[in-house]
Structures are given as C-alpha cells and as structure tokens.
mmCIF file with all atom_site columns, C-alpha atoms in Angstrom:
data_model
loop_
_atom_site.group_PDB
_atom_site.id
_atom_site.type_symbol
_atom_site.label_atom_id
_atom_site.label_alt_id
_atom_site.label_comp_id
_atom_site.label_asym_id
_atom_site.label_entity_id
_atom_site.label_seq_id
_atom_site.pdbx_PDB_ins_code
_atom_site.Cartn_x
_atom_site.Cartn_y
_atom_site.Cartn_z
_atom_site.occupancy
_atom_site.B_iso_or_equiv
_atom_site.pdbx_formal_charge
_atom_site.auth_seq_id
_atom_site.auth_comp_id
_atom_site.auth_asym_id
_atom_site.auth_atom_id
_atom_site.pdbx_PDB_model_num
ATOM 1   C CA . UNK A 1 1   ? -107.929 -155.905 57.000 1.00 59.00 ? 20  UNK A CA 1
ATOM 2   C CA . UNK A 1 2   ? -108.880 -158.677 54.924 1.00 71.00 ? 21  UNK A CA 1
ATOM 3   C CA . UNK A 1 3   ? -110.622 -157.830 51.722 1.00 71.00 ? 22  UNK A CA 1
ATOM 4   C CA . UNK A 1 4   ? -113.870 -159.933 52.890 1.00 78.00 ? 23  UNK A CA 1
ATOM 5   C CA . UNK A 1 5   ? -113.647 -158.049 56.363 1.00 82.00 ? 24  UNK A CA 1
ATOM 6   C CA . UNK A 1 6   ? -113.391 -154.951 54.061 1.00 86.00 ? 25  UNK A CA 1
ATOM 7   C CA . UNK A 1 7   ? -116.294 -156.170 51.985 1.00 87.00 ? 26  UNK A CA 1
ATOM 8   C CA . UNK A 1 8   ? -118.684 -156.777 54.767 1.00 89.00 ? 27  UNK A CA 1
ATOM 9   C CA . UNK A 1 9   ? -118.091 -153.849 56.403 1.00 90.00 ? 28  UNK A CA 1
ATOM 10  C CA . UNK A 1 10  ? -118.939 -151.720 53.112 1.00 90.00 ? 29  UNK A CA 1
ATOM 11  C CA . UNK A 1 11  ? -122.327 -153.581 52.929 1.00 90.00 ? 30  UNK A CA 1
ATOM 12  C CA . UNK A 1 12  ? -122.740 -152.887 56.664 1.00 89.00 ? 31  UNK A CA 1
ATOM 13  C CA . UNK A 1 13  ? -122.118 -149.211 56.025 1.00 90.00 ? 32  UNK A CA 1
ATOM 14  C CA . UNK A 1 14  ? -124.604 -148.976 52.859 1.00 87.00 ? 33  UNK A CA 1
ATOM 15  C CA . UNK A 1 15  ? -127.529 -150.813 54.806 1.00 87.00 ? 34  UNK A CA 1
ATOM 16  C CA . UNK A 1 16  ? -127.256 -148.297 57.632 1.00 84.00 ? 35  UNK A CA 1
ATOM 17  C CA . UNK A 1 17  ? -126.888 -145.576 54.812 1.00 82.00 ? 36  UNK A CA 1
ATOM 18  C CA . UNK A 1 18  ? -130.628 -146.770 53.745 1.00 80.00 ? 37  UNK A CA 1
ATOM 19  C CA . UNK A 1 19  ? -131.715 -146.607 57.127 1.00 79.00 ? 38  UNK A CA 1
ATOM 20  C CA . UNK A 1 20  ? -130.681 -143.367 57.731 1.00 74.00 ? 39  UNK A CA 1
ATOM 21  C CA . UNK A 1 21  ? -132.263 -142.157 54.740 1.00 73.00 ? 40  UNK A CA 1
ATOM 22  C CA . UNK A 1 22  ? -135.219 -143.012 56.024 1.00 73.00 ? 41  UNK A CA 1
ATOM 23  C CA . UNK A 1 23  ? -135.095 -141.631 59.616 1.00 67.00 ? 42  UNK A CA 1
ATOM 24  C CA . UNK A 1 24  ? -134.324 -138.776 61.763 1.00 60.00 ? 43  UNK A CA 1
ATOM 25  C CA . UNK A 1 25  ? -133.498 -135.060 60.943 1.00 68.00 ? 44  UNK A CA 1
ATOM 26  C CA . UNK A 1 26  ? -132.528 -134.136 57.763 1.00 70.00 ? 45  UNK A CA 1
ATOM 27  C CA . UNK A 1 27  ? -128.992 -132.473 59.056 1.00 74.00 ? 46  UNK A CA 1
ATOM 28  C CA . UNK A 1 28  ? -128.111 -135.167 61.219 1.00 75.00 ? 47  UNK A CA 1
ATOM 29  C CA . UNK A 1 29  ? -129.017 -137.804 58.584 1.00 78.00 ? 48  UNK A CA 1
ATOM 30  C CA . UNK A 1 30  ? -126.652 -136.231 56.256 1.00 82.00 ? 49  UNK A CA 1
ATOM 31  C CA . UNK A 1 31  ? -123.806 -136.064 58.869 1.00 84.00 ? 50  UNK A CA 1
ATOM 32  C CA . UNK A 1 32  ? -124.192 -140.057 59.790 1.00 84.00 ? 51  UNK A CA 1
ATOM 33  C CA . UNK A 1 33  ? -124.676 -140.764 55.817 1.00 87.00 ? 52  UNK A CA 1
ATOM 34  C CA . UNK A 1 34  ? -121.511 -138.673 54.804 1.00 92.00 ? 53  UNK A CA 1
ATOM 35  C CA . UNK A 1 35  ? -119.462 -140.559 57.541 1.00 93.00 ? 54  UNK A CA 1
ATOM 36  C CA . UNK A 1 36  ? -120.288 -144.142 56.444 1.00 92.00 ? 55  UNK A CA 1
ATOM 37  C CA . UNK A 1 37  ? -119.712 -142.364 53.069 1.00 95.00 ? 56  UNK A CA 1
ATOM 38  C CA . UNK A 1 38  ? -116.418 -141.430 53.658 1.00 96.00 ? 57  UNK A CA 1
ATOM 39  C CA . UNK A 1 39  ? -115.618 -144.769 55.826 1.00 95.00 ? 58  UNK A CA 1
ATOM 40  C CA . UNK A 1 40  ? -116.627 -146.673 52.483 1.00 96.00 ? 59  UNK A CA 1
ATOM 41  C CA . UNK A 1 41  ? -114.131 -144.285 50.477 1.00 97.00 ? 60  UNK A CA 1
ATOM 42  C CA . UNK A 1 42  ? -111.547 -145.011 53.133 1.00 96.00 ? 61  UNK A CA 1
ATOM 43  C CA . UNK A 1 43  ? -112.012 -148.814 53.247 1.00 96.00 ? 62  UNK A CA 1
ATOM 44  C CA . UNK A 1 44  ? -112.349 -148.696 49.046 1.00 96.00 ? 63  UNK A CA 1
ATOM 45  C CA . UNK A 1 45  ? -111.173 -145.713 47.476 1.00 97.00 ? 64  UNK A CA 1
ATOM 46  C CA . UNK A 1 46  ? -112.688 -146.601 43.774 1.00 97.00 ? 65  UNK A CA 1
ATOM 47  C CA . UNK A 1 47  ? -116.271 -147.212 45.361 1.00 97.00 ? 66  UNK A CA 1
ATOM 48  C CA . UNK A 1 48  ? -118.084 -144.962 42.597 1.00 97.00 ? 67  UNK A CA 1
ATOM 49  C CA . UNK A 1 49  ? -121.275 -145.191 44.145 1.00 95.00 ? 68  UNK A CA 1
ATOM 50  C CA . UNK A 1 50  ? -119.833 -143.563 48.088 1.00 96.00 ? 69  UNK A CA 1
ATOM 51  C CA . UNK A 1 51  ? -117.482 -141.207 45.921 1.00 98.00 ? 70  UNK A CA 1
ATOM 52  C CA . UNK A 1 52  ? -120.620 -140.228 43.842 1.00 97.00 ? 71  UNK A CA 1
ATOM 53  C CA . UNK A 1 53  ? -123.011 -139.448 46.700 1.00 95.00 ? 72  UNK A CA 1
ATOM 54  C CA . UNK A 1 54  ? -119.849 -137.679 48.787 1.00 97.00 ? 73  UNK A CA 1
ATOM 55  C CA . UNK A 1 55  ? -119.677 -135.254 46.048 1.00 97.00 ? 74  UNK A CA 1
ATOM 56  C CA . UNK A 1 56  ? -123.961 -134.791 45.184 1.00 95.00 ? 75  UNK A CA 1
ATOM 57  C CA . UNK A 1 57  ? -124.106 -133.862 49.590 1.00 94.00 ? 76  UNK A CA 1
ATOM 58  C CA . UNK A 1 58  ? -121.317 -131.383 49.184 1.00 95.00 ? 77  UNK A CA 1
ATOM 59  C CA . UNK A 1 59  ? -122.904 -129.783 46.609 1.00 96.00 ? 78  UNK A CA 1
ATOM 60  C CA . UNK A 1 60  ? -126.542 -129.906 47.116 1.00 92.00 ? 79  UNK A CA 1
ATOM 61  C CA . UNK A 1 61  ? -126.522 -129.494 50.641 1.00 89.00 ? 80  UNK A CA 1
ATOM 62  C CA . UNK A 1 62  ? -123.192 -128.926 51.793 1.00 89.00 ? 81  UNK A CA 1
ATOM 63  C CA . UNK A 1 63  ? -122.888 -125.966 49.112 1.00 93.00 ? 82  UNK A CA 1
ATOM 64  C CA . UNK A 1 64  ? -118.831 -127.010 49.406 1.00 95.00 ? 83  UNK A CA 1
ATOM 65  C CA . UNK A 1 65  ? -118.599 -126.637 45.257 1.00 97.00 ? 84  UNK A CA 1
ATOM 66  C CA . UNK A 1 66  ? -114.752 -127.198 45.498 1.00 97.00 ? 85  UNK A CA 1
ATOM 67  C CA . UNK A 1 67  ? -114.867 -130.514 47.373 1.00 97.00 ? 86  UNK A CA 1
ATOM 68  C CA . UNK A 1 68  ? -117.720 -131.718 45.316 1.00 98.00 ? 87  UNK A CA 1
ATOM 69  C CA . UNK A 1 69  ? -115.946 -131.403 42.021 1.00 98.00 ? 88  UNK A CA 1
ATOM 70  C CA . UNK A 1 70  ? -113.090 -133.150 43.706 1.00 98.00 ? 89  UNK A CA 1
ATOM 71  C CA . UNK A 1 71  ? -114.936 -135.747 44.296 1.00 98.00 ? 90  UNK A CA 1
ATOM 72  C CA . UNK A 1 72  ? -116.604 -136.170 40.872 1.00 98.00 ? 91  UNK A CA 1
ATOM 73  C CA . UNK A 1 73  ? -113.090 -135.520 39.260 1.00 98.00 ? 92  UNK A CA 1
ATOM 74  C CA . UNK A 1 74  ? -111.764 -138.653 41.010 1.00 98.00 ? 93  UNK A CA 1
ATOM 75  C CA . UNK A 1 75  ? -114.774 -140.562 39.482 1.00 98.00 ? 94  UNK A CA 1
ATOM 76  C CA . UNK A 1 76  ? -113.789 -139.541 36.152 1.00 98.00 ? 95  UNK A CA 1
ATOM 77  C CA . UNK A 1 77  ? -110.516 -140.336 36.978 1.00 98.00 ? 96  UNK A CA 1
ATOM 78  C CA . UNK A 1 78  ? -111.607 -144.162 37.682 1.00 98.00 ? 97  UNK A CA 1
ATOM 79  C CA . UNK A 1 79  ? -114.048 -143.965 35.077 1.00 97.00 ? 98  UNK A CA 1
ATOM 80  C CA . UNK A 1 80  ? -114.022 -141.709 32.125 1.00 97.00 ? 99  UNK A CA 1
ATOM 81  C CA . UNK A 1 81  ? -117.581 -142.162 30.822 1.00 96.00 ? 100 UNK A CA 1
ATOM 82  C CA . UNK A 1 82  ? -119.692 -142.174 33.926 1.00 97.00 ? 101 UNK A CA 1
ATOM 83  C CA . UNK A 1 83  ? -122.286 -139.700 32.669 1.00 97.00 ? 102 UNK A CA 1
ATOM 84  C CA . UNK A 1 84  ? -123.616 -138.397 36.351 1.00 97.00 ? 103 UNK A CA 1
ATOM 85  C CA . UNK A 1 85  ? -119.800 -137.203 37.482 1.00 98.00 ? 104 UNK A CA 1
ATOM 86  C CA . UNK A 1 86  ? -119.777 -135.560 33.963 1.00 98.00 ? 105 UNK A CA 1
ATOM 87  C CA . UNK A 1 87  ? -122.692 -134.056 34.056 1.00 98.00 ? 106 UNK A CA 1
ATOM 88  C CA . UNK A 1 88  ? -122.777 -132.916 37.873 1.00 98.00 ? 107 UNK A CA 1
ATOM 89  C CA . UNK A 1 89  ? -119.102 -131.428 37.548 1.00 98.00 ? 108 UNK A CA 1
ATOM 90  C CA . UNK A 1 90  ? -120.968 -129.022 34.629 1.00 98.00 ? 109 UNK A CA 1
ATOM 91  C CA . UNK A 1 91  ? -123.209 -127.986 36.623 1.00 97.00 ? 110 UNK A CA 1
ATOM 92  C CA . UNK A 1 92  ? -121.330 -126.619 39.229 1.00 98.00 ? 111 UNK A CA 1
ATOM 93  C CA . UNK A 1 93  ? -118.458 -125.668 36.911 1.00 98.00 ? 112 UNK A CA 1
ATOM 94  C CA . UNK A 1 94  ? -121.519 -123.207 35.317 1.00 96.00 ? 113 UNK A CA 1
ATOM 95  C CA . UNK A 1 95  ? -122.638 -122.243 39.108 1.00 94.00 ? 114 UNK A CA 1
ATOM 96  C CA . UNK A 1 96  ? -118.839 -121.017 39.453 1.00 95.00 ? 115 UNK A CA 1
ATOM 97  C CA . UNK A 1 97  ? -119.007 -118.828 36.446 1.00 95.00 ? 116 UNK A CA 1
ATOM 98  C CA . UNK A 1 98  ? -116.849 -121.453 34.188 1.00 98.00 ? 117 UNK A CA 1
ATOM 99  C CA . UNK A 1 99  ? -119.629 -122.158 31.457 1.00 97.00 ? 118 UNK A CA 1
ATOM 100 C CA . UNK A 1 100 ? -116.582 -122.894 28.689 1.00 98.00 ? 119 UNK A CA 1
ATOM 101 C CA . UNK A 1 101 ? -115.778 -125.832 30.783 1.00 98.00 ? 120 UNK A CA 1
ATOM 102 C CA . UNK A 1 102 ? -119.035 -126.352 31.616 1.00 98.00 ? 121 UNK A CA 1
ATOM 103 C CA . UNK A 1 103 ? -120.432 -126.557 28.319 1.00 98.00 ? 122 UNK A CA 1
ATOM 104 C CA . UNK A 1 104 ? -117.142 -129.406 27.279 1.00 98.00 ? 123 UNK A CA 1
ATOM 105 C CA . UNK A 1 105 ? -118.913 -131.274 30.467 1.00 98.00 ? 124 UNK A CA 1
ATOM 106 C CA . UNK A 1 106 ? -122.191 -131.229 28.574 1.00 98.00 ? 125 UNK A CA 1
ATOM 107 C CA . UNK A 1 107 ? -120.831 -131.830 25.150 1.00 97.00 ? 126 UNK A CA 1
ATOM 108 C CA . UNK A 1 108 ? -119.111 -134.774 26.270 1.00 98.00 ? 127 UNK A CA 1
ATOM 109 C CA . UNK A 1 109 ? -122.650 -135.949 28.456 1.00 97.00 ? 128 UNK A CA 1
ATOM 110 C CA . UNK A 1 110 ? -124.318 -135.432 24.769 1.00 95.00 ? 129 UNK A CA 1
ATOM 111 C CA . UNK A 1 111 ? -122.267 -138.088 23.595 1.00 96.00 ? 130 UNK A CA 1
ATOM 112 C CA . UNK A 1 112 ? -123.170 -141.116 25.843 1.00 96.00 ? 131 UNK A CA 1
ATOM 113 C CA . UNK A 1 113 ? -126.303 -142.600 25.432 1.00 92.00 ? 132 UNK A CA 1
ATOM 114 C CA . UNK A 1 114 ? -129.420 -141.813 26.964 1.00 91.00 ? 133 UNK A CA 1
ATOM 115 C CA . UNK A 1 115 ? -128.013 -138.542 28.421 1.00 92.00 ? 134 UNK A CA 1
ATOM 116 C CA . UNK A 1 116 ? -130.419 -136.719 30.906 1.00 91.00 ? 135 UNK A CA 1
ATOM 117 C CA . UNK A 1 117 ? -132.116 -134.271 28.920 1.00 87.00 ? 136 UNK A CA 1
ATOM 118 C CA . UNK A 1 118 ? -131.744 -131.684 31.423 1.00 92.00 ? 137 UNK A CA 1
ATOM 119 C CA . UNK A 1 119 ? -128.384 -131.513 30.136 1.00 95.00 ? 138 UNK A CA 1
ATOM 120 C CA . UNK A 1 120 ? -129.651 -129.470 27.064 1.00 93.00 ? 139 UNK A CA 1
ATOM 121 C CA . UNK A 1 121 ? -131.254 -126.753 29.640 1.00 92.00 ? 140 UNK A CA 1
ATOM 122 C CA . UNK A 1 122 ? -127.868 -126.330 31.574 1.00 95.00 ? 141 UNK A CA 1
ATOM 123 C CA . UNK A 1 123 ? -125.926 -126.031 28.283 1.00 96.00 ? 142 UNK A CA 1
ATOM 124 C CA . UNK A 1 124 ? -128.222 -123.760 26.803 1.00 95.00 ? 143 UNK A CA 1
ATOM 125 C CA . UNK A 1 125 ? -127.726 -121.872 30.629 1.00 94.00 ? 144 UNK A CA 1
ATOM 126 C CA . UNK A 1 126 ? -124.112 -121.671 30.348 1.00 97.00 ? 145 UNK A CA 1
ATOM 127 C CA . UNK A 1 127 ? -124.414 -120.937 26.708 1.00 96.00 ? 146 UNK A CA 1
ATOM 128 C CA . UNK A 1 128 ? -126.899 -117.875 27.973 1.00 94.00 ? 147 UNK A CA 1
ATOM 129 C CA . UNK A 1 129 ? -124.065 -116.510 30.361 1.00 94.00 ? 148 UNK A CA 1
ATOM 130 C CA . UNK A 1 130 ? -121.235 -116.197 27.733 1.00 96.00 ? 149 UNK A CA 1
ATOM 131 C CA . UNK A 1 131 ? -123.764 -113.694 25.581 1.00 95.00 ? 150 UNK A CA 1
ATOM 132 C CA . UNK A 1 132 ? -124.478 -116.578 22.884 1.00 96.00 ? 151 UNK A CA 1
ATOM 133 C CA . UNK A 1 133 ? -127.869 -116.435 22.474 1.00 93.00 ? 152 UNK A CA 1
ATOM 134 C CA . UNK A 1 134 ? -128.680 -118.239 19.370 1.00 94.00 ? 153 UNK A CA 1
ATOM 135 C CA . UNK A 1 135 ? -126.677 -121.304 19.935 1.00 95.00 ? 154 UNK A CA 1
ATOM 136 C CA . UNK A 1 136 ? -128.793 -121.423 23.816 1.00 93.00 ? 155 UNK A CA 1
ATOM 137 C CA . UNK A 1 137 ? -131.474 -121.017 21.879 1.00 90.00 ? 156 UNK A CA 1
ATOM 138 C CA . UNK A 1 138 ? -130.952 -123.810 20.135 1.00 92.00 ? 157 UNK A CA 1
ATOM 139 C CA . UNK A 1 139 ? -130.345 -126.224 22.965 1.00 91.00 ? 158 UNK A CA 1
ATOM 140 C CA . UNK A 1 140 ? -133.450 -124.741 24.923 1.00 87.00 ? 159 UNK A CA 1
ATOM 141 C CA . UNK A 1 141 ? -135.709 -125.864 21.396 1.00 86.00 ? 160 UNK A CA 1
ATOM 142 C CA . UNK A 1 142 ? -133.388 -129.330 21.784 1.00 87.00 ? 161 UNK A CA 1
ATOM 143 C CA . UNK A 1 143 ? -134.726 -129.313 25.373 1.00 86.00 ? 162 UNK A CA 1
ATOM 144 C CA . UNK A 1 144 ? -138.023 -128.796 24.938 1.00 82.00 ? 163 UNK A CA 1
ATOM 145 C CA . UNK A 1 145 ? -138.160 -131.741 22.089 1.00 80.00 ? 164 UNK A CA 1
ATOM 146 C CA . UNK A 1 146 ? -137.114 -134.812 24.995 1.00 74.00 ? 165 UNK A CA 1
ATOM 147 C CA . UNK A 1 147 ? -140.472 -134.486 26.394 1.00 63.00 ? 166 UNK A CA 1
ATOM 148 C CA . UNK A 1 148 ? -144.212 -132.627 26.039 1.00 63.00 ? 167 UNK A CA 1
ATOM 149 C CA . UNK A 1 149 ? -143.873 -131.506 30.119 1.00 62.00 ? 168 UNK A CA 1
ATOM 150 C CA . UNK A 1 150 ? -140.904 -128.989 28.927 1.00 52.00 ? 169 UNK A CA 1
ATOM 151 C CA . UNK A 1 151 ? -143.404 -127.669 26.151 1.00 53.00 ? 170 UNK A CA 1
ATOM 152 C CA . UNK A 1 152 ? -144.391 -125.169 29.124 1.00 57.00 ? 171 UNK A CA 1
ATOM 153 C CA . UNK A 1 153 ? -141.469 -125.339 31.273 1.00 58.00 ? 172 UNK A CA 1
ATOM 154 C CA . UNK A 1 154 ? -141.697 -121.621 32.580 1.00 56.00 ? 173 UNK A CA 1
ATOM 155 C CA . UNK A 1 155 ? -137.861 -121.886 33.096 1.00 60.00 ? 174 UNK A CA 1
ATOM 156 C CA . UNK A 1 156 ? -136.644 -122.527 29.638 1.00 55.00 ? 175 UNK A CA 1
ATOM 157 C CA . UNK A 1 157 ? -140.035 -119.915 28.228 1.00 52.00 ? 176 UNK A CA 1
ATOM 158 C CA . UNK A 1 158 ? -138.188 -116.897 30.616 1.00 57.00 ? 177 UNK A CA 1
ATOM 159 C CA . UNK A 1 159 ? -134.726 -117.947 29.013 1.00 54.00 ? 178 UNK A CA 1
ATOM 160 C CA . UNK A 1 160 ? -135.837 -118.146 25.473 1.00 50.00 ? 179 UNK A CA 1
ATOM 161 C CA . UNK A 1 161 ? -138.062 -114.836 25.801 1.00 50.00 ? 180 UNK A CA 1
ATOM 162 C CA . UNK A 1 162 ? -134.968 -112.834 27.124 1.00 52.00 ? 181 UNK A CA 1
#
C-alpha cells in the first residue's frame, strides 16, 4: 500500500471514529472505535494519537490494565516525554499496587511543563499506600494550591484527615 493510500485511509478511519463518538450505544461505539483504532495502529504503528486512545479504552472501559500499559509503554517508547502515556501508565501502575513505579511516573510528569495537576493527588495516593504519610501530605497541600475548586475537594479532605 502506498503511503498516500495509507494516509487516506487513516483520515477515513479517524472521521468515522468522530462519528461514532457521537452515535449509537456506548458498547458498540467502543467496539467500532477500537477497530478503526487498531486498523490505524496496523496501517501506522507510531500513530500516537490511535496508540493513545487504544490504551485510555482498555483501561477505562475495557478494565484490561495489562494491555493498556502496553500500549502507553510503546508511546513512550516513540516518544519519551509525552506527558498523558506518562501519566496514565502511573495511574494504573498505582491501581496494580506498584505505587514505587507509580510515583517515578509522576515524578517524571512533574517535570514537563504544565503537568495536570491531578498528578499531585495520584502521587500523594500512591504515596498514601506505601505508609508515607507526610510526604502525601505534602503533595495533597501541592494539590490543593493548582486551583480554589480543590480547596474543598472531599477526596483529597478524607485523605489528608486519615
């Protein structure tokens, strides 16, 4: 296949992506969308953007942890400072009870800029889990400074209260 046939096809594939995502059942919209997904992948196997939203459906909605963090390992893999594939693979590495390599996932989101600030939540999470308070603590106050809505995020109050 030609690389424009290859091109075309890819931008065929994302426009019916959008339509989908704005039609029909939610489970069978994320069966068609993962397909053209992985068709994208197949025809272009450094498409960030398909590899990206392969690995977010396994693991919001697909729950398959292990194939999601495949996926956003291969991103990191094609590039090392895309900040969502870092910062998705910590969460689920802290889901799966691996908050040390979680928390290098965060540490290394800290350093790009404009990180989400959610990032200092799921550090201070992870930090929780291994029994060190203060330094989650510390990252919940960090939290809480991004923005006046996490003043009284109930979430981070519980956390910092236990």
């Amino acid at each position: 296949m030609v690389f424009a046939d290859r091109w075309d096809e890819i931008e065929r594939l994302r426009d019916e992506i959008h339509e989908l995502s704005k039609s029909e059942t939610v489970d069978h919209k994320v069966i068609r969308m993962k397909t053209r997904f992985e068709r994208i992948v197949e025809l272009d196997p450094t498409d960030k953007i398909a590899l990206f939203w392969l690995g977010d459906l396994q693991y919001k909605i697909l729950e398959n942890y292990e194939k999601a963090l495949d996926y956003f390992e291969k991103i990191i893999k094609l590039d090392e400072n895309h900040m969502y594939a870092w910062f998705h693979k910590g969460m689920i590495l802290s889901e799966t009870e691996k908050c040390e390599d979680a928390i290098k996932c965060y540490d290394k989101v800290m350093l790009m800029d404009e990180p989400p600030d959610q990032t200092w939540f799921n550090k201070g999470v992870a930090l929780h889990n291994l029994g060190k308070y203060k330094q989650a603590l510390e990252c919940y106050e960090q939290y809480m400074k991004y923005d006046e809505k996490h003043h009284n995020d109930l979430d981070v109050l519980t956390l910092k209260s236990a």
